[in-house]
XYZ file of C-alpha atoms in Angstrom:
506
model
C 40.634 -50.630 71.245
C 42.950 -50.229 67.720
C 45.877 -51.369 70.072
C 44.050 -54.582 71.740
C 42.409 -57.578 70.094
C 38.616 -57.929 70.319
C 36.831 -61.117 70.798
C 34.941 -62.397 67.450
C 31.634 -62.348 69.328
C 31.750 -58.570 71.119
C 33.090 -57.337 67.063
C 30.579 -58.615 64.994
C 27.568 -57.437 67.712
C 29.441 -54.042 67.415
C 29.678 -54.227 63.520
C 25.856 -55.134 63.492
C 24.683 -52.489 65.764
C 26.430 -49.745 64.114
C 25.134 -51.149 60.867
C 21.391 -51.318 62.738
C 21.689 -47.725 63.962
C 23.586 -45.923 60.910
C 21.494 -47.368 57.925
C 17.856 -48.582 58.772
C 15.728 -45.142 59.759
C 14.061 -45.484 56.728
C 13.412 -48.820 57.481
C 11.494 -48.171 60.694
C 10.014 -45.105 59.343
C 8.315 -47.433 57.355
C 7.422 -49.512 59.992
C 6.075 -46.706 61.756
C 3.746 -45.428 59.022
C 2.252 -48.751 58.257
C 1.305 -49.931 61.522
C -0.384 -48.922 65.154
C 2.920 -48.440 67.239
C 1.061 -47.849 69.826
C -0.785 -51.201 70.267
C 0.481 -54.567 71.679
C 0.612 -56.005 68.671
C 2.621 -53.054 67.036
C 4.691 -53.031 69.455
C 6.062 -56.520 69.070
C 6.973 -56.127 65.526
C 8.796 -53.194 66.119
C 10.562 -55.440 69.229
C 10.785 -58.164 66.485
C 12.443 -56.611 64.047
C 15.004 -54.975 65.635
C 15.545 -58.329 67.141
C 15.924 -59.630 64.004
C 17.814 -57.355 62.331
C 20.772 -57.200 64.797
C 20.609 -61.407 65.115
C 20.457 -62.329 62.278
C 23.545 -59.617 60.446
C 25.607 -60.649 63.638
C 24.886 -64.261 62.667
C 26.007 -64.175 59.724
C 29.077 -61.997 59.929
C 30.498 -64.260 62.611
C 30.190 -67.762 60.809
C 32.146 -65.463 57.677
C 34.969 -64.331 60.174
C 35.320 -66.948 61.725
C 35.403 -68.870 58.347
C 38.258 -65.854 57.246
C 38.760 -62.954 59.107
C 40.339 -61.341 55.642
C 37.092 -62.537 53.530
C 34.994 -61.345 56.670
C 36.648 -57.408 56.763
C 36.413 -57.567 53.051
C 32.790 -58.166 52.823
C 31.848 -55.877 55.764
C 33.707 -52.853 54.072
C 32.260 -53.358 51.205
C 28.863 -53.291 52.869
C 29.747 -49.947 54.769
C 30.442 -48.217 51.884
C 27.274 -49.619 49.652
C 25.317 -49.020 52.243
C 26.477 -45.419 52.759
C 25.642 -44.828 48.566
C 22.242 -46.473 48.849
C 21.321 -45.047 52.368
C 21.518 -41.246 50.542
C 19.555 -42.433 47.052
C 16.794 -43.826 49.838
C 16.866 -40.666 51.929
C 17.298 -38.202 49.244
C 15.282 -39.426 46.597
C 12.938 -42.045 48.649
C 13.576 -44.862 46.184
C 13.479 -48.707 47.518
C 16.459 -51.028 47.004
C 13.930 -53.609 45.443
C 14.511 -56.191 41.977
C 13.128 -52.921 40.109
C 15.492 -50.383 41.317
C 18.214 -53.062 40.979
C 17.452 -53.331 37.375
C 17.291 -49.054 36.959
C 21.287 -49.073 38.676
C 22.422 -51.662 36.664
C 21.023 -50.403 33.421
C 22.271 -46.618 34.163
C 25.261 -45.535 32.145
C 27.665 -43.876 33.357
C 26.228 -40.156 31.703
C 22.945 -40.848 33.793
C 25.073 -42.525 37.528
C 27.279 -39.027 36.873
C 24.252 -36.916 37.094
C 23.773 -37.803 40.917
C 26.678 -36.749 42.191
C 26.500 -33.634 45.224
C 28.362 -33.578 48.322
C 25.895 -34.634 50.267
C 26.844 -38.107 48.345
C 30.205 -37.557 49.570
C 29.183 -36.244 53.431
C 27.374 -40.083 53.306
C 30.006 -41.709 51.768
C 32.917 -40.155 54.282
C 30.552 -40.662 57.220
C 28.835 -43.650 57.006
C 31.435 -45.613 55.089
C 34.288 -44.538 55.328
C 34.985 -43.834 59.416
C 33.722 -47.312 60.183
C 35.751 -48.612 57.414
C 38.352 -47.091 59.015
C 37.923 -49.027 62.324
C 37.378 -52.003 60.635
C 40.765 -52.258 58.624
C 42.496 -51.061 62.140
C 40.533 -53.551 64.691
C 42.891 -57.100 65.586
C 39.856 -59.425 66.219
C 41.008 -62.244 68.148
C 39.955 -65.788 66.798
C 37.976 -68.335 69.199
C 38.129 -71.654 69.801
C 36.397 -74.609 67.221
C 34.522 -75.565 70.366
C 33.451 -71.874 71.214
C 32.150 -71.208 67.548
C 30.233 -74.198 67.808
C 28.551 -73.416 71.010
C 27.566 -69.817 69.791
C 26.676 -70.964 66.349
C 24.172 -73.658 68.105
C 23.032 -71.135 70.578
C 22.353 -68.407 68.129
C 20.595 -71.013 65.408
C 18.654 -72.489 67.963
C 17.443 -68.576 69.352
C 16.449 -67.970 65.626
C 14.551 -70.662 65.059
C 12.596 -70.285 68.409
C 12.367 -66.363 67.926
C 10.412 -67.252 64.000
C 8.334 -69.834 65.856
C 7.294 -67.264 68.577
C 6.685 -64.528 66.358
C 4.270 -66.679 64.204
C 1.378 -63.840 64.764
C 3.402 -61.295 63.460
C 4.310 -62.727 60.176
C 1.131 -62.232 58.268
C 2.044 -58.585 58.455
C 5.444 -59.123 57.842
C 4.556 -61.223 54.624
C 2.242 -58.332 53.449
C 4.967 -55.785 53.651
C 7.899 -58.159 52.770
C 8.457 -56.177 49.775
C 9.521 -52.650 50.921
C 10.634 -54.215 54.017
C 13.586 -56.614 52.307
C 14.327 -53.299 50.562
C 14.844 -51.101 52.986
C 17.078 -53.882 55.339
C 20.625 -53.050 54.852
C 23.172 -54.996 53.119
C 20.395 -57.452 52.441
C 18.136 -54.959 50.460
C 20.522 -54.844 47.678
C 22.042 -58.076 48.044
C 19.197 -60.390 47.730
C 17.092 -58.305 45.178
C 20.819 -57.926 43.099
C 20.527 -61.978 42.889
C 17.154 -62.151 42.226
C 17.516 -59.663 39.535
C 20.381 -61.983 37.582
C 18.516 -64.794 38.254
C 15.408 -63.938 36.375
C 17.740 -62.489 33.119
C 19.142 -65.443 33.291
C 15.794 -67.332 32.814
C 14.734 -65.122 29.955
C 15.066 -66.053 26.231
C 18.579 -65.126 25.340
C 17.120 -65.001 21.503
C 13.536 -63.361 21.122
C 10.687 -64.915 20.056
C 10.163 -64.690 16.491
C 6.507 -63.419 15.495
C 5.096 -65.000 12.195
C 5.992 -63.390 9.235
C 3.897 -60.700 7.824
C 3.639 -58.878 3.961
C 2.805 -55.371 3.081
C -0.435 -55.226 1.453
C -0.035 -52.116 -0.675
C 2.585 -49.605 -2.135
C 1.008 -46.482 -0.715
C 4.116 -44.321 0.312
C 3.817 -44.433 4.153
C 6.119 -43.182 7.310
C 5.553 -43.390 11.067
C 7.687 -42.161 13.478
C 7.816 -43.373 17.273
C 8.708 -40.699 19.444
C 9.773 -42.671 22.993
C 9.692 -39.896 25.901
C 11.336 -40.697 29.017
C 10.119 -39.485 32.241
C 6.932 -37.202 30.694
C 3.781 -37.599 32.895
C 0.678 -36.314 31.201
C -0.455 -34.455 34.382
C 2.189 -31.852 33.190
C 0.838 -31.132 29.580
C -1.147 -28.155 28.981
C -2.988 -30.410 26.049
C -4.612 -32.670 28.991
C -5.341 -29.531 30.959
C -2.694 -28.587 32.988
C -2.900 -24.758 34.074
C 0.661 -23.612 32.621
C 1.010 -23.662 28.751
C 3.945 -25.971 28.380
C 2.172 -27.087 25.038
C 2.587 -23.734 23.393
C 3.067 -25.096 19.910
C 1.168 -28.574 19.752
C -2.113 -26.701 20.951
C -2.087 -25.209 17.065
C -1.365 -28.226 15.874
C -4.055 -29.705 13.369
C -5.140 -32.985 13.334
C -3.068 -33.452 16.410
C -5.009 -35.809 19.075
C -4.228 -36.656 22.652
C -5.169 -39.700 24.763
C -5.378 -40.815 28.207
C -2.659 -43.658 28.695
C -0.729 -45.773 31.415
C 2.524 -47.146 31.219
C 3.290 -50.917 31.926
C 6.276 -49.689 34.510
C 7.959 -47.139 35.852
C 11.769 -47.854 34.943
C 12.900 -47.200 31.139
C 13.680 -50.710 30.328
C 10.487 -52.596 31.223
C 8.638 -49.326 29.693
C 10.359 -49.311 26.399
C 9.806 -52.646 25.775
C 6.305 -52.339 26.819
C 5.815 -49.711 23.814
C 7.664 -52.435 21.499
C 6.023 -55.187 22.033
C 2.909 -56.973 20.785
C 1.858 -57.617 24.434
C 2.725 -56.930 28.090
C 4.616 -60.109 28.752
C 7.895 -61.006 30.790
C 8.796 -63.137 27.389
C 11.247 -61.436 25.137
C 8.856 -61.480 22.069
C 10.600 -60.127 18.529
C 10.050 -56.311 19.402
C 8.317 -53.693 16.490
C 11.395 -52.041 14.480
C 13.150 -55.802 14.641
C 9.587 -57.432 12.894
C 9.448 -54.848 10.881
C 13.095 -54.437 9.299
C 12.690 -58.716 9.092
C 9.645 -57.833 6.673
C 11.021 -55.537 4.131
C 10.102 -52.309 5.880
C 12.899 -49.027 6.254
C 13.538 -48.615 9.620
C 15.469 -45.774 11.185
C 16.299 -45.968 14.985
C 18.077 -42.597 16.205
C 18.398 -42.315 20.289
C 20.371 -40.424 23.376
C 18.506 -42.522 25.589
C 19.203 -46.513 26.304
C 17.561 -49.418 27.673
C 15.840 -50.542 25.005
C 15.677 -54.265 24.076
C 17.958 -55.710 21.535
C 17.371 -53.920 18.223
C 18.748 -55.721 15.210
C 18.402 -53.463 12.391
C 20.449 -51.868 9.895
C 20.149 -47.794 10.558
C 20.821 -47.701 14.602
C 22.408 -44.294 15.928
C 23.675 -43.435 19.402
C 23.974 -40.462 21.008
C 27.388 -41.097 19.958
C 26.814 -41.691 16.631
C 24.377 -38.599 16.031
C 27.547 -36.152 18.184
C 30.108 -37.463 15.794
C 28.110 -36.004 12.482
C 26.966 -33.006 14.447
C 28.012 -29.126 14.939
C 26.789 -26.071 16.935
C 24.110 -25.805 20.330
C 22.093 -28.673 19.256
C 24.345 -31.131 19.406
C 24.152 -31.345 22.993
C 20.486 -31.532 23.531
C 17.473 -33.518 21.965
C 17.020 -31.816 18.972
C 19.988 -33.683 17.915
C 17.377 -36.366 16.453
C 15.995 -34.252 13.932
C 19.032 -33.547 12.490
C 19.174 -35.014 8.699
C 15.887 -37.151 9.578
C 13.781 -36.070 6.348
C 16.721 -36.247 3.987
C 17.118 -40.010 5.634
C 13.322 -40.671 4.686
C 13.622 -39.347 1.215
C 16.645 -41.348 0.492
C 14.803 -44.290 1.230
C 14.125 -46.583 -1.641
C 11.045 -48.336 0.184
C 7.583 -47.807 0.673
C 6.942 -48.109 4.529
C 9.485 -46.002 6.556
C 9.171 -46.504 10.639
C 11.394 -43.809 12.327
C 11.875 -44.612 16.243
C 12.858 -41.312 18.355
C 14.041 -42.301 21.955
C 14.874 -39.010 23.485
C 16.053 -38.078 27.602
C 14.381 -34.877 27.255
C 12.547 -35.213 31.011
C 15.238 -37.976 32.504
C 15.997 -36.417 36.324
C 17.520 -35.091 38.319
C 19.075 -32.551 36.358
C 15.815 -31.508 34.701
C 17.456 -28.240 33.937
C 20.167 -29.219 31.918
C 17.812 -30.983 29.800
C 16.886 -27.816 27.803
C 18.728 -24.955 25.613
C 18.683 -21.617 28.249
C 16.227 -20.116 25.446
C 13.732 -23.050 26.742
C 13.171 -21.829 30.192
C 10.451 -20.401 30.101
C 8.992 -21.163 34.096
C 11.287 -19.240 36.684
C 13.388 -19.974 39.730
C 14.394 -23.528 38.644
C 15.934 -26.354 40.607
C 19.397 -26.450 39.869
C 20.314 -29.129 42.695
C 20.484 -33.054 41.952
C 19.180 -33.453 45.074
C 15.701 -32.376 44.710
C 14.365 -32.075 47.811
C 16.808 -29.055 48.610
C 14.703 -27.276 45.717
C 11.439 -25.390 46.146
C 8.573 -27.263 44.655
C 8.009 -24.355 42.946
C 11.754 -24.617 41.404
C 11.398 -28.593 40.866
C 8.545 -27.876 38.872
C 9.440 -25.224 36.830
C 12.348 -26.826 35.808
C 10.544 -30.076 34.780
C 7.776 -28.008 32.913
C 10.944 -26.298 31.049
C 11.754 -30.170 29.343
C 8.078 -29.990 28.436
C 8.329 -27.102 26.583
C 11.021 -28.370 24.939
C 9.671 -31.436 24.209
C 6.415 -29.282 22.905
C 9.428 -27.480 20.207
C 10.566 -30.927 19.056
C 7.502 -32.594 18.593
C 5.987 -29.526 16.621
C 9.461 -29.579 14.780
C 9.116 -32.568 13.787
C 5.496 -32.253 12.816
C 6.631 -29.468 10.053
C 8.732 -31.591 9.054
C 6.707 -34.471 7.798
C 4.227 -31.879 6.719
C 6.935 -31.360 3.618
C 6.772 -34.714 2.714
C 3.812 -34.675 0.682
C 4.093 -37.874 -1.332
C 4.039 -39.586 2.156
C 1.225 -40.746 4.304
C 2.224 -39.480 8.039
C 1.622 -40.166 11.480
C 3.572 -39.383 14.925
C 2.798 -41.015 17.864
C 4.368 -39.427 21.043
C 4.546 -42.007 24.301
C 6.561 -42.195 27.555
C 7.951 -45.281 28.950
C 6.688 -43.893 32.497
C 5.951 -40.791 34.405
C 7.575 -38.581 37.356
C 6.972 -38.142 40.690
C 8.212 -34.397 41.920
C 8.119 -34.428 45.212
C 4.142 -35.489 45.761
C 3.873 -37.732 48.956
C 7.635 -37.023 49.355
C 8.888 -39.040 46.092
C 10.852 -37.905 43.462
C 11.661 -39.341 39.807
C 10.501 -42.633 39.451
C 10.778 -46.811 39.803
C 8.608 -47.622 42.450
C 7.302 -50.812 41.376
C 4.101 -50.658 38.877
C 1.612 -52.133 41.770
C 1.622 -49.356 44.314
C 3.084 -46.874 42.480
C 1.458 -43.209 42.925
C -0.806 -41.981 39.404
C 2.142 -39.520 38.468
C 4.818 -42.088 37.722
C 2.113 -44.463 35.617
C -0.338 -41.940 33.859
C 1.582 -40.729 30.593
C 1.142 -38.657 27.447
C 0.026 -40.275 23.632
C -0.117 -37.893 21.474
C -0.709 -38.541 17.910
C -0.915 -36.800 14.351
C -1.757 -37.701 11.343
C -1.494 -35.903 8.053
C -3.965 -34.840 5.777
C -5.925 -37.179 4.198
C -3.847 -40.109 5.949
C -6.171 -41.959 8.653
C -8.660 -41.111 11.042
C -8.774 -42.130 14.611
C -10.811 -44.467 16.594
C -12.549 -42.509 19.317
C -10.580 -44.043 22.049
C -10.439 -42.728 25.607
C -7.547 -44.449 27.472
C -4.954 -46.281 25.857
C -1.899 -48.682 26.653
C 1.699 -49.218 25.389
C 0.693 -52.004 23.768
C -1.721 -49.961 20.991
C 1.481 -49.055 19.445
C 2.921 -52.263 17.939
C -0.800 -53.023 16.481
C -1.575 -49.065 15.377
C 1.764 -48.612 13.472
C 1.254 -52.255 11.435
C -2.241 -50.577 10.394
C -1.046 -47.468 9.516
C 1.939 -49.049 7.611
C -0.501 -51.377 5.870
C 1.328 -54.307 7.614
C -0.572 -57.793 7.461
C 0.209 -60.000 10.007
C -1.264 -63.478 11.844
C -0.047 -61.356 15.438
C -1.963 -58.484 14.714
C -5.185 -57.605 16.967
C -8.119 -54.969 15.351
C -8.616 -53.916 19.398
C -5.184 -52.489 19.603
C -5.059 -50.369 17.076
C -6.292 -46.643 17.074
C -6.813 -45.849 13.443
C -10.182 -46.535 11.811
């Protein structure tokens, strides 16, 4: 076959077969789940989109190579291998190639993209990309005629639009489960949803929308520090009642108060932003520490995390940044933050100091690399990126271990406040989303917000105040949102965009 030419027609039904058969199980597992295979009517979907699926990818590859057989092997190679990389992240990890996950890949740095590597990625990659690659670079495809594309083109157009017309009683199920369905369908999952995805940033303000201005109506010496979590799902603290004490510290806290909450999304960027903002909106509205720093108040942003909207303020550290004036153990984990923080609030000239924390403590799949050895305190843990090789036992342990850690920090950071006694205090603890480990067969997160299981949308707030500061509103279940609206109250921040329902101090 590597010796002879093959007609265009005979390679591109090969190419979409193998394509059909290597990369769309989870595909038609879905199917499978959703509907009664076993009726007529289930039965001709599952006929249709097969159909479909093979038509329509041969279609298309054979107008490209017979457009430019060079373009044509291009393309399909890079599909092979793509489709190899995404086929193990939907396998392994159960994620959908939708505009959400799109926006999680292309927002991962290369730290976070590093921490998925196994072999297993490189069984897929050799396997399902690479051998067919291999018989793609080697296979002479013999160009038709002008008058022979024509004919097939017409034949095959004309088939597809008859096949859509005859399947009209099938597409009001297609239509309800055209979501996970055009992100499961391989190349098209990624392709299609990777276009979207550019075209809506490129329809978003590329400057934010300025709020009004606002004024500080007293000098009472005031600080509030944001701690962003990533990845902590309430169902997992032992202050909301979970049976292990992975709160070991913040349980003896005083005046320490936690509340039922929900997160906006379940990727880091939408999340963050959610915390930040005013409102939920898909505008980019001036976010809290950029208002803020605009209106005279100190603001100190210190992160090992990303994703966050545009911050435009003076005091922004990295994780690079905090490394490169660091020494010893902690460098290299989240305590990093604290480092220097209360000498970096006393220096401060001003009267309103907002501190934003955005740690990675709970970020998967390493969960266990996430925490200094002396912080495992739940035994076996997972020690596999690809989780479900691990025990649920082990997956657990290891992700109640960045709890725990999380529980040190938080306390830590607690004390210190506590020593600033000229300074009204307040931390507020919340997680751009939660975690799925291994529930229903999903792990991590960024299944999009509207059927998305409890454990990647139910997160931790968590708030103290210090003595004699504030008291609390006797709120039961809280959003993202309360954040922008709580901290200008606390900071004695007037301001035309502020709203008395969001805010949890009295």
């Amino acid at each position: 076959m590597l010796k002879n030419s093959i007609k265009l027609v005979h390679f591109v039904l090969i190419a979409s077969f193998v394509n059909f058969l290597l990369f769309h199980y989870p595909f038609f597992k879905y199917v499978f789940n959703t509907l009664d295979y076993k009726s007529f009517s289930g039965i001709t979907i599952i006929v249709s989109l097969v159909i479909a699926l093979l038509v329509v990818n041969a279609f298309v590859l054979y107008l490209i190579f017979f457009l430019s057989r060079l373009v044509g092997k291009i393309l399909l190679i890079f599909f092979f291998i793509v489709n190899a990389i995404v086929a193990y992240f939907i396998n392994t990890y159960q994620v959908i190639m939708d505009i959400t996950m799109i926006g999680n890949i292309l927002n991962t740095n290369y730290e976070e993209a590093s921490s998925f590597f196994s072999f297993s990625l490189i069984l897929y990659l050799f396997f399902l990309g690479l051998i067919p690659v291999f018989f793609i670079v080697k296979v002479k495809i013999a160009k038709g005629t002008v008058k022979r594309f024509l004919i097939n083109f017409s034949l095959t157009l004309l088939f597809l639009v008859v096949f859509v017309f005859v399947n009209g009683g099938n597409w009001r199920w297609i239509d309800k489960n055209s979501t996970k369905l055009g992100a499961l369908a391989m190349p098209w999952s990624y392709m299609v949803n990777t276009s979207r995805f550019y075209i809506k940033k490129s329809k978003e303000n590329e400057k934010e929308i300025l709020l009004p201005d606002a004024k500080i109506k007293d000098n009472v010496k005031s600080v509030a520090v944001l701690v962003i979590g990533e990845s902590a799902r309430s169902e997992n603290f032992s202050l909301y009642g979970y049976e292990k004490l992975t709160n070991p510290l913040l349980s003896k806290v005083e005046n320490l108060h936690s509340f039922n909450a929900t997160s906006c999304a379940t990727y880091t960027t939408a999340g963050v932003k959610c915390i930040l903002e005013h409102t939920n909106s898909n505008k980019l509205y001036e976010i809290l520490p950029n208002y803020l720093y605009r209106n005279n108040v100190e603001v100190i942003w210190k992160t090992t995390n990303w994703g966050e909207p545009p911050v435009h303020i003076k005091n922004f550290f990295n994780k690079g940044d905090l490394k490169g004036a660091c020494e010893g153990e902690i460098c290299n984990y989240d305590e990093i933050l604290l480092k220097g923080l209360k000498e970096q609030i006393l220096a401060s000239k001003k009267d309103k100091i907002l501190i934003v924390l955005h740690t990675s403590t709970s970020h998967g799949p390493s969960y266990n690399t996430k925490y200094p050895p002396e912080f495992e305190k739940f035994s076996p843990v997972c020690k596999s990126v690809e989780l479900g090789e691990c025990t649920q036992e082990e997956l657990i342990n290891a992700y109640d271990n960045t709890i725990v850690y999380t529980d040190y920090i938080l306390a830590s950071l607690i004390e210190d406040l506590k020593e600033l006694k000229e300074y009204n205090s307040t931390m507020l603890f919340v997680s751009d989303h939660g975690e799925s480990l291994g529930e229903n067969n999903l792990y991590m997160h960024g299944i999009p917000a509207t059927f998305a299981p409890k454990e990647q949308l139910e997160i931790p707030f968590i708030v103290w105040l210090s003595d004699g500061s504030k008291k609390l509103k006797s709120n039961e279940t809280l959003s993202q949102n309360h954040v922008f609206h709580s901290v200008l109250n606390f900071l004695a921040i007037e301001s035309p965009i502020y709203d008395e329902n969001m805010n949890i101090f009295e």
